[in-house]
Short mmCIF file of C-alpha atoms in Angstrom, two decimals:
data_model
loop_
_atom_site.label_atom_id
_atom_site.label_comp_id
_atom_site.label_asym_id
_atom_site.label_seq_id
_atom_site.Cartn_x
_atom_site.Cartn_y
_atom_site.Cartn_z
CA MET A 1 67.30 110.22 47.92
CA THR A 2 70.54 108.29 47.90
CA ASN A 3 72.30 111.02 49.89
CA LEU A 4 69.48 111.08 52.41
CA SER A 5 69.65 107.30 52.83
CA ALA A 6 73.41 107.42 53.26
CA SER A 7 73.09 110.16 55.88
CA ALA A 8 70.44 108.18 57.73
CA VAL A 9 72.65 105.10 57.76
CA GLU A 10 75.60 107.15 58.99
CA MET A 11 73.51 108.67 61.80
CA GLN A 12 72.31 105.23 62.82
CA VAL A 13 75.86 103.90 62.89
CA ASN A 14 77.01 106.87 64.97
CA ARG A 15 74.17 106.34 67.43
CA HIS A 16 75.11 102.68 67.71
CA ILE A 17 78.75 103.56 68.40
CA VAL A 18 77.81 106.18 70.99
CA GLY A 19 75.41 103.79 72.67
CA ARG A 20 78.00 101.01 72.75
CA ASP A 21 80.65 103.30 74.25
CA ALA A 22 78.17 104.54 76.85
CA ARG A 23 77.39 100.94 77.84
CA ARG A 24 81.10 100.18 78.17
CA GLN A 25 81.59 103.24 80.36
CA GLN A 26 78.72 102.10 82.57
CA ILE A 27 80.35 98.68 82.93
CA LEU A 28 83.62 100.31 83.97
CA THR A 29 81.77 102.47 86.51
CA VAL A 30 80.04 99.43 88.00
CA ALA A 31 83.41 97.63 88.13
CA LEU A 32 84.94 100.55 90.05
CA LEU A 33 82.06 100.38 92.53
CA ALA A 34 82.73 96.66 92.86
CA VAL A 35 86.35 97.48 93.83
CA ALA A 36 85.11 99.78 96.59
CA VAL A 37 82.62 97.18 97.87
CA SER A 38 85.18 94.37 97.82
CA ALA A 39 87.71 96.60 99.62
CA TRP A 40 85.10 97.35 102.30
CA LEU A 41 84.50 93.62 102.76
CA SER A 42 88.23 92.96 102.94
CA VAL A 43 88.88 95.43 105.77
CA SER A 44 85.71 94.34 107.60
CA LEU A 45 86.06 90.55 107.50
CA GLY A 46 88.44 88.61 109.69
CA SER A 47 88.83 86.73 112.93
CA TYR A 48 89.21 89.98 114.87
CA GLN A 49 86.11 92.17 114.87
CA TRP A 50 86.36 95.95 115.00
CA GLN A 51 83.98 98.90 114.78
CA TRP A 52 84.27 102.20 112.96
CA SER A 53 83.24 103.98 116.16
CA ALA A 54 86.33 102.65 117.89
CA ILE A 55 88.53 103.87 115.04
CA TRP A 56 86.93 107.30 115.19
CA GLN A 57 87.46 107.34 118.96
CA TYR A 58 91.15 106.55 118.47
CA LEU A 59 91.57 109.38 115.96
CA THR A 60 89.68 112.03 117.96
CA ALA A 61 90.53 111.14 121.56
CA ASP A 62 92.55 113.77 123.42
CA ASP A 63 94.02 111.31 125.86
CA THR A 64 95.55 107.93 125.28
CA ALA A 65 93.03 105.52 123.79
CA SER A 66 92.13 102.31 125.55
CA ARG A 67 94.00 99.15 124.80
CA ASN A 68 91.04 97.67 122.91
CA VAL A 69 90.64 100.75 120.73
CA ALA A 70 94.37 100.87 120.01
CA MET A 71 94.31 97.20 119.02
CA GLN A 72 91.44 97.81 116.62
CA TRP A 73 93.35 100.67 115.01
CA TYR A 74 96.39 98.40 114.66
CA VAL A 75 94.32 95.70 112.95
CA LEU A 76 92.85 98.20 110.51
CA TRP A 77 95.89 100.36 109.72
CA ASP A 78 98.80 97.91 109.97
CA LEU A 79 97.18 94.63 108.88
CA ARG A 80 94.03 94.82 106.83
CA LEU A 81 94.32 98.10 104.95
CA PRO A 82 97.82 97.39 103.53
CA ARG A 83 96.72 93.89 102.63
CA THR A 84 93.62 95.16 100.83
CA LEU A 85 95.55 97.79 98.89
CA MET A 86 98.19 95.21 98.03
CA ALA A 87 95.50 92.87 96.67
CA ILE A 88 94.09 95.72 94.56
CA CYS A 89 97.51 96.54 93.10
CA VAL A 90 98.55 92.95 92.44
CA GLY A 91 95.18 92.06 90.89
CA ALA A 92 95.34 95.09 88.60
CA LEU A 93 98.92 94.32 87.56
CA LEU A 94 98.18 90.68 86.77
CA GLY A 95 94.94 91.50 84.96
CA MET A 96 96.50 94.16 82.73
CA ALA A 97 99.60 92.05 82.11
CA GLY A 98 97.43 89.15 81.00
CA CYS A 99 95.43 91.44 78.73
CA ALA A 100 98.61 92.79 77.14
CA MET A 101 100.06 89.30 76.73
CA GLN A 102 96.93 87.92 75.07
CA GLY A 103 96.75 90.92 72.76
CA LEU A 104 100.39 90.61 71.87
CA VAL A 105 100.33 86.92 70.93
CA ARG A 106 96.72 87.06 69.69
CA ASN A 107 95.66 84.06 71.78
CA PRO A 108 93.03 84.10 74.57
CA LEU A 109 94.82 81.18 76.26
CA ALA A 110 98.04 83.16 76.80
CA ASP A 111 99.18 84.04 80.30
CA PRO A 112 102.07 86.14 81.68
CA GLY A 113 103.60 82.98 83.11
CA LEU A 114 103.86 81.66 79.58
CA ILE A 115 107.27 83.32 79.09
CA GLY A 116 108.74 81.94 82.32
CA ILE A 117 108.25 84.90 84.66
CA SER A 118 106.64 82.98 87.52
CA GLY A 119 108.91 79.97 87.08
CA GLY A 120 112.06 82.06 87.18
CA ALA A 121 110.88 83.92 90.27
CA ALA A 122 109.97 80.67 92.02
CA ALA A 123 113.31 79.01 91.24
CA ALA A 124 115.30 81.99 92.49
CA ALA A 125 113.12 82.34 95.60
CA ALA A 126 113.44 78.63 96.43
CA THR A 127 117.22 78.82 96.02
CA SER A 128 117.46 81.84 98.31
CA MET A 129 115.28 80.20 100.98
CA ALA A 130 117.28 76.97 101.01
CA VAL A 131 120.84 78.16 100.37
CA LEU A 132 121.31 81.68 101.71
CA PRO A 133 120.51 80.89 105.38
CA LEU A 134 123.33 78.32 105.37
CA TYR A 135 125.91 81.06 104.74
CA TRP A 136 124.14 84.17 106.06
CA PRO A 137 121.95 83.13 109.00
CA ALA A 138 121.01 86.74 109.75
CA ILE A 139 119.81 87.49 106.22
CA THR A 140 116.48 89.30 106.03
CA PRO A 141 113.37 87.89 104.29
CA PHE A 142 113.57 90.77 101.82
CA ALA A 143 116.46 88.93 100.19
CA THR A 144 113.92 86.42 98.89
CA VAL A 145 112.00 89.26 97.25
CA ILE A 146 115.14 90.57 95.56
CA ALA A 147 116.14 87.07 94.42
CA ALA A 148 112.67 86.34 93.01
CA PHE A 149 112.54 89.66 91.17
CA CYS A 150 115.99 89.18 89.64
CA GLY A 151 115.22 85.56 88.74
CA ALA A 152 112.03 86.56 86.95
CA LEU A 153 113.75 89.25 84.89
CA LEU A 154 116.67 86.94 84.11
CA THR A 155 114.39 84.24 82.70
CA VAL A 156 112.54 86.81 80.60
CA ALA A 157 115.86 88.07 79.21
CA MET A 158 116.82 84.48 78.33
CA VAL A 159 113.48 83.82 76.62
CA LEU A 160 113.64 87.06 74.64
CA HIS A 161 117.23 86.36 73.60
CA MET A 162 116.27 82.91 72.28
CA ALA A 163 113.23 84.31 70.44
CA LYS A 164 115.09 87.25 68.91
CA ARG A 165 115.25 87.30 65.12
CA PRO A 166 116.58 89.88 62.61
CA HIS A 167 113.02 91.11 61.99
CA GLY A 168 112.14 91.18 65.72
CA VAL A 169 110.87 88.75 68.34
CA ALA A 170 109.24 85.58 66.97
CA VAL A 171 106.09 84.89 68.99
CA SER A 172 106.06 81.14 68.33
CA THR A 173 109.67 80.79 69.45
CA LEU A 174 108.91 83.00 72.45
CA ILE A 175 106.19 80.63 73.61
CA LEU A 176 108.29 77.50 73.05
CA ALA A 177 111.25 79.04 74.86
CA GLY A 178 108.95 79.97 77.74
CA VAL A 179 107.72 76.39 77.98
CA ALA A 180 111.32 75.11 78.06
CA ILE A 181 112.32 77.64 80.72
CA ASN A 182 109.31 76.73 82.85
CA ALA A 183 110.29 73.06 82.65
CA LEU A 184 113.86 73.93 83.64
CA THR A 185 112.81 76.09 86.58
CA GLY A 186 110.44 73.34 87.71
CA THR A 187 113.38 70.96 87.81
CA VAL A 188 115.40 73.46 89.86
CA ILE A 189 112.55 73.88 92.34
CA GLY A 190 112.18 70.11 92.67
CA ALA A 191 115.90 69.63 93.30
CA ILE A 192 116.03 72.47 95.86
CA SER A 193 112.96 71.11 97.65
CA TYR A 194 114.52 67.65 97.81
CA VAL A 195 117.67 68.83 99.61
CA ALA A 196 116.10 71.62 101.69
CA ASP A 197 115.48 71.25 105.41
CA ASP A 198 111.99 71.26 106.91
CA ASP A 199 111.83 74.99 107.56
CA ALA A 200 113.00 75.93 104.08
CA LEU A 201 110.69 73.34 102.49
CA ARG A 202 107.72 74.81 104.36
CA GLN A 203 108.63 78.32 103.21
CA ILE A 204 109.06 77.18 99.61
CA SER A 205 105.71 75.38 99.59
CA TYR A 206 103.90 78.34 101.11
CA TRP A 207 105.54 80.84 98.74
CA THR A 208 104.75 78.85 95.61
CA MET A 209 101.05 78.82 96.60
CA GLY A 210 100.92 82.60 96.93
CA SER A 211 99.93 84.73 99.90
CA LEU A 212 99.26 88.34 100.84
CA ALA A 213 100.19 87.76 104.48
CA GLY A 214 102.83 90.11 105.77
CA ALA A 215 101.71 93.01 103.59
CA ASN A 216 103.07 96.37 104.72
CA TRP A 217 103.08 99.95 103.55
CA LEU A 218 106.51 99.66 101.90
CA GLN A 219 105.25 96.87 99.67
CA VAL A 220 102.10 98.85 98.91
CA ALA A 221 104.22 101.84 97.88
CA MET A 222 106.37 99.66 95.60
CA LEU A 223 103.37 97.98 93.98
CA SER A 224 101.37 101.18 93.55
CA SER A 225 104.36 102.85 91.87
CA CYS A 226 104.77 99.86 89.58
CA LEU A 227 101.04 99.91 88.84
CA LEU A 228 101.14 103.59 87.91
CA VAL A 229 104.07 103.12 85.52
CA SER A 230 102.70 99.92 83.99
CA ALA A 231 99.22 101.39 83.51
CA CYS A 232 100.69 104.41 81.73
CA VAL A 233 102.71 102.18 79.38
CA PHE A 234 99.77 99.89 78.64
CA TRP A 235 97.50 102.85 78.01
CA ARG A 236 100.05 104.36 75.66
CA CYS A 237 100.21 101.05 73.77
CA ARG A 238 96.43 100.64 73.47
CA ALA A 239 96.37 101.56 69.76
CA ALA A 240 99.35 99.27 69.08
CA LEU A 241 97.55 96.35 70.76
CA ASN A 242 94.48 97.00 68.63
CA LEU A 243 96.70 96.85 65.54
CA PHE A 244 98.40 93.65 66.77
CA ALA A 245 94.96 92.01 66.64
CA LEU A 246 95.13 92.35 62.84
CA GLY A 247 98.48 90.53 62.73
CA GLU A 248 102.04 91.77 62.90
CA GLN A 249 102.39 92.14 59.14
CA GLU A 250 99.21 94.17 58.83
CA ALA A 251 100.22 96.28 61.84
CA ALA A 252 103.55 97.04 60.15
CA TYR A 253 101.69 98.04 56.97
CA GLN A 254 99.69 100.50 59.09
CA GLY A 255 102.96 102.18 60.11
CA LEU A 256 103.44 100.57 63.53
CA ASN A 257 106.97 99.94 64.75
CA VAL A 258 106.23 96.31 65.63
CA THR A 259 109.60 95.49 67.18
CA ARG A 260 109.65 98.55 69.42
CA TYR A 261 106.14 98.05 70.81
CA LYS A 262 106.60 94.32 71.19
CA ASN A 263 109.74 94.78 73.30
CA LEU A 264 108.13 97.58 75.32
CA LEU A 265 105.06 95.48 76.09
CA LEU A 266 107.01 92.33 76.92
CA TRP A 267 109.38 94.11 79.32
CA THR A 268 106.52 95.98 80.98
CA VAL A 269 104.64 92.71 81.50
CA ALA A 270 107.83 91.13 82.83
CA PHE A 271 108.50 94.00 85.26
CA ALA A 272 104.92 94.10 86.57
CA VAL A 273 104.51 90.34 87.03
CA ALA A 274 108.03 89.94 88.42
CA LEU A 275 107.43 92.46 91.21
CA ALA A 276 103.98 91.06 92.02
CA THR A 277 105.32 87.51 92.12
CA ALA A 278 108.37 88.48 94.17
CA LEU A 279 106.23 90.11 96.87
CA CYS A 280 103.26 87.74 96.93
CA GLY A 281 104.43 84.44 95.50
CA ILE A 282 102.81 82.67 92.56
CA ILE A 283 99.18 83.70 92.06
CA GLY A 284 97.91 81.95 88.99
CA PHE A 285 95.03 82.34 86.54
CA ILE A 286 94.29 86.05 87.20
CA GLY A 287 96.03 87.04 83.97
CA LEU A 288 94.22 84.28 82.08
CA VAL A 289 90.65 84.48 83.36
CA ILE A 290 90.10 88.21 83.80
CA PRO A 291 90.91 89.42 80.23
CA HIS A 292 88.59 86.78 78.79
CA ILE A 293 85.71 87.85 81.05
CA CYS A 294 86.32 91.50 80.20
CA ARG A 295 86.45 90.71 76.50
CA ASN A 296 82.93 89.33 76.75
CA LEU A 297 81.78 92.41 78.68
CA VAL A 298 83.38 95.34 76.83
CA GLY A 299 84.68 93.86 73.58
CA VAL A 300 88.17 93.77 72.15
CA ASP A 301 88.90 97.50 71.99
CA GLN A 302 91.91 98.05 74.27
CA ARG A 303 90.61 101.49 75.29
CA TYR A 304 88.07 99.64 77.42
CA LEU A 305 89.50 96.13 77.66
CA MET A 306 92.75 97.16 79.37
CA PRO A 307 91.21 99.25 82.21
CA ALA A 308 88.44 96.68 82.66
CA SER A 309 91.03 93.90 83.06
CA GLY A 310 92.88 95.90 85.70
CA ILE A 311 89.72 96.78 87.64
CA LEU A 312 88.18 93.29 87.58
CA GLY A 313 91.56 91.75 88.39
CA SER A 314 91.56 93.82 91.57
CA VAL A 315 88.02 92.72 92.42
CA LEU A 316 88.77 89.03 91.92
CA LEU A 317 91.96 89.07 93.97
CA VAL A 318 90.43 91.07 96.84
CA LEU A 319 87.44 88.70 97.00
CA SER A 320 89.75 85.68 96.78
CA ASP A 321 91.73 87.07 99.70
CA CYS A 322 88.51 87.50 101.68
CA VAL A 323 87.66 83.85 101.04
CA SER A 324 91.17 82.68 101.96
CA ARG A 325 91.00 84.50 105.32
CA SER A 326 87.39 83.71 106.17
CA LEU A 327 86.64 80.21 104.92
CA PHE A 328 88.43 78.39 107.76
CA SER A 329 89.09 81.34 110.09
CA PRO A 330 91.39 81.77 111.99
CA LEU A 331 93.35 79.53 109.58
CA GLU A 332 94.35 81.11 106.29
CA ILE A 333 94.33 79.33 102.94
CA PRO A 334 97.04 80.41 100.47
CA ILE A 335 95.39 82.70 97.97
CA GLY A 336 96.90 80.83 95.04
CA ILE A 337 94.70 77.85 95.92
CA ILE A 338 91.58 80.03 95.73
CA THR A 339 92.49 81.60 92.37
CA SER A 340 93.43 78.18 90.97
CA ALA A 341 90.11 76.73 92.14
CA VAL A 342 88.35 79.47 90.16
CA GLY A 343 90.73 79.62 87.21
CA ALA A 344 91.36 75.93 86.45
CA PRO A 345 87.74 75.09 85.52
CA PHE A 346 87.55 78.31 83.51
CA PHE A 347 90.75 77.37 81.67
CA LEU A 348 89.24 73.99 80.79
CA TYR A 349 86.19 75.82 79.49
CA LEU A 350 88.41 78.01 77.29
CA LEU A 351 90.19 74.92 75.97
CA TYR A 352 86.83 73.36 75.15
CA GLN A 353 85.80 76.50 73.28
CA GLN A 354 89.05 76.55 71.31
CA ARG A 355 88.61 72.85 70.49
CA GLY A 356 85.12 73.49 69.15
CA ARG A 357 86.36 76.30 66.93
CA THR A 358 89.20 74.15 65.64
CA ASP A 359 86.86 71.28 64.83
CA ASP A 360 84.55 73.61 62.94
#
């Protein structure tokens, strides 16, 4: 009788696990459909209207297409489609980076910008916009991208060096060093903005608010390659992140090489966020809001939480870009304003939740 009861309990537990996994898979499927729907909206909405029939006519016409049809193809292929794909890649990178960062430090209020990535990129970009044109007037805008990327990685290296201990990287010191670096980079940006001319000041202000304008196929190729590499690393580290949730000491007892995985995750987060920030400017709150929403939807298991964070990050950024282009069309609102308008109230809600738990 006891064996029968134990078998019945085991079968019930297995059914519960299978049912829970099936529900999570359904959520991921719905999220993928949401990416497709949001991408359709992104390429369809805008100040210039186009029809699929005109695109089909451009592709199948034997002779030279009319000027109107050619213009519609240009809007779709050279403007909206790269921008949509860029939003998908950047949203996925920021969402997964935020998920990895929160799992690593075991805090739902953590964000990739916590270790100074965005601040370092912004300081380097502002310096390049204000200083480089004085000595190299013919310098290309891509120099700002290179400067921002290098600045982001440099600040991460500084933060990791300050947080390095004989037993590995100290998370508490990592966070404090990130706060100090962010304060320092904020001072640099303020000083550069004070002495910059009007054109450079306008560029700095627009860049620090984030934008997907100017997206092209080269940037899409760079971001998609970065997304592929980062997703593979995060997926490989899914079991390590699940063990980190138990605490670093417990994870080490389970046989995990804590130092190795911590460095791998931190540098992958740094690389992903640095490239996204360098190409698009500062886009805040994606890495904070999305993992928390996904945690409520699919739980804390990184096998589902990590892909869900990437998928929903894409959805949120694509929809935010649609709002930024359509709300006051033909004017365009920087996308960082839209994500901040969504993320700031949500961040206050998270703080209120954490305060309630602390008081209890």
